[in-house]
CSV table of C-alpha atoms in Angstrom, one decimal:
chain,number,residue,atom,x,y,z
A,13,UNK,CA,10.0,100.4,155.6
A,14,UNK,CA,9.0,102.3,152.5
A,15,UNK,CA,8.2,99.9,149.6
A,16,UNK,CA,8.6,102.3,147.0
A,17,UNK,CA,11.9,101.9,144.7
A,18,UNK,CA,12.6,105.5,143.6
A,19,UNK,CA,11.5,109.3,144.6
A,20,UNK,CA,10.8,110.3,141.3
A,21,UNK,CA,7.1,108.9,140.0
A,22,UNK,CA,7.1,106.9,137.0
A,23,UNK,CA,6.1,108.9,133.4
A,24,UNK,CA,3.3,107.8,131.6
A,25,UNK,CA,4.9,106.0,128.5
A,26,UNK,CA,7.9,108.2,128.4
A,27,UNK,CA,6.1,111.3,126.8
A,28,UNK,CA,8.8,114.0,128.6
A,29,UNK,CA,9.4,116.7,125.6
A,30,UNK,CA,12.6,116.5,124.1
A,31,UNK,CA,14.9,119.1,125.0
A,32,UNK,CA,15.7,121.4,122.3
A,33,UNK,CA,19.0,121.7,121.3
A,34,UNK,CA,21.8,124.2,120.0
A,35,UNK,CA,22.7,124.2,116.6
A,36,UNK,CA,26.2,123.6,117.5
A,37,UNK,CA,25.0,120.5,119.9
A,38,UNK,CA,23.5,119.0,117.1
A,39,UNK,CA,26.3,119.6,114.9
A,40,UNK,CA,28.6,118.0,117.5
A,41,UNK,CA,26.2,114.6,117.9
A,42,UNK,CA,26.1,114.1,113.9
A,43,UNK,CA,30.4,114.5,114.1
A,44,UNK,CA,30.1,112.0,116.5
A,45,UNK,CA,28.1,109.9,115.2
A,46,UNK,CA,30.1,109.9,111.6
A,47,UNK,CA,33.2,109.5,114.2
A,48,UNK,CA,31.3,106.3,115.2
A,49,UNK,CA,30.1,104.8,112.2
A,50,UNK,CA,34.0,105.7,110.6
A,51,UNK,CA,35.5,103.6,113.5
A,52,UNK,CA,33.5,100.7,113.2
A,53,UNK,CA,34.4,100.7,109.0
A,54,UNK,CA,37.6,100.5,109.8
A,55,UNK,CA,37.1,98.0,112.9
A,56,UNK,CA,35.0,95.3,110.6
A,57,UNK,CA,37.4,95.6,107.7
A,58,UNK,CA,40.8,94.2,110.2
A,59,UNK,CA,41.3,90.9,110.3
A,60,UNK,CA,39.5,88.5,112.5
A,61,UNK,CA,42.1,87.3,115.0
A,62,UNK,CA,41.6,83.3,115.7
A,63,UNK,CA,43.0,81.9,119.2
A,64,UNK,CA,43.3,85.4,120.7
A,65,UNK,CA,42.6,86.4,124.2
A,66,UNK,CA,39.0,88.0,123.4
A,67,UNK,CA,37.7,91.3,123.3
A,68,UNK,CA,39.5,94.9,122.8
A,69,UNK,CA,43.4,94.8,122.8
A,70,UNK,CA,44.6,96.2,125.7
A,71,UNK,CA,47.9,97.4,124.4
A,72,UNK,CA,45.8,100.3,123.0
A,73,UNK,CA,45.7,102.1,126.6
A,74,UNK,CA,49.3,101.7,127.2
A,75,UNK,CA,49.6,98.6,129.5
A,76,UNK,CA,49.1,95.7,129.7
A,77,UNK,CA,47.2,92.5,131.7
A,78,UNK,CA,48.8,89.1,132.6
A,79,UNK,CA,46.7,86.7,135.0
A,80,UNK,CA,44.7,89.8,136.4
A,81,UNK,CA,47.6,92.3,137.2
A,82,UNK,CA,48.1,95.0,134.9
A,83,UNK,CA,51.6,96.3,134.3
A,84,UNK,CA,52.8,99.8,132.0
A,85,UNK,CA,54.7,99.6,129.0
């Protein structure tokens, strides 16, 4: 049995070079990113909701969850 936990041998502190990238793949990054930053704005300035069933709503994906079985509006 081979001890060893992966094929690929470790770097030495992570010192790969960067891969350099497109103007239009850095353009799309910093859209996302602003995309990001817009969402969570607008996610910390809703109301927090007290007594609620805990994390994301799932009415957002178009169905719903009741005891573990999901179910489609």
């Amino acid at each position: 049995m081979n001890d060893e936990t992966s094929k690929t041998p470790a770097g030495q502190g992570g010192d790969a070079p960067q891969k350099m990238l497109t103007p239009a793949a850095r353009r799309a990054l910093a859209e996302a990113e602003a995309r990001r930053q817009n969402y969570r704005q607008k996610e910390a300035a809703m109301p927090k909701e007290i007594g609620g069933r805990g994390g994301k709503e799932p009415g957002r994906y178009g169905d719903w969850e009741v005891k573990g079985l999901t179910s489609d509006f």
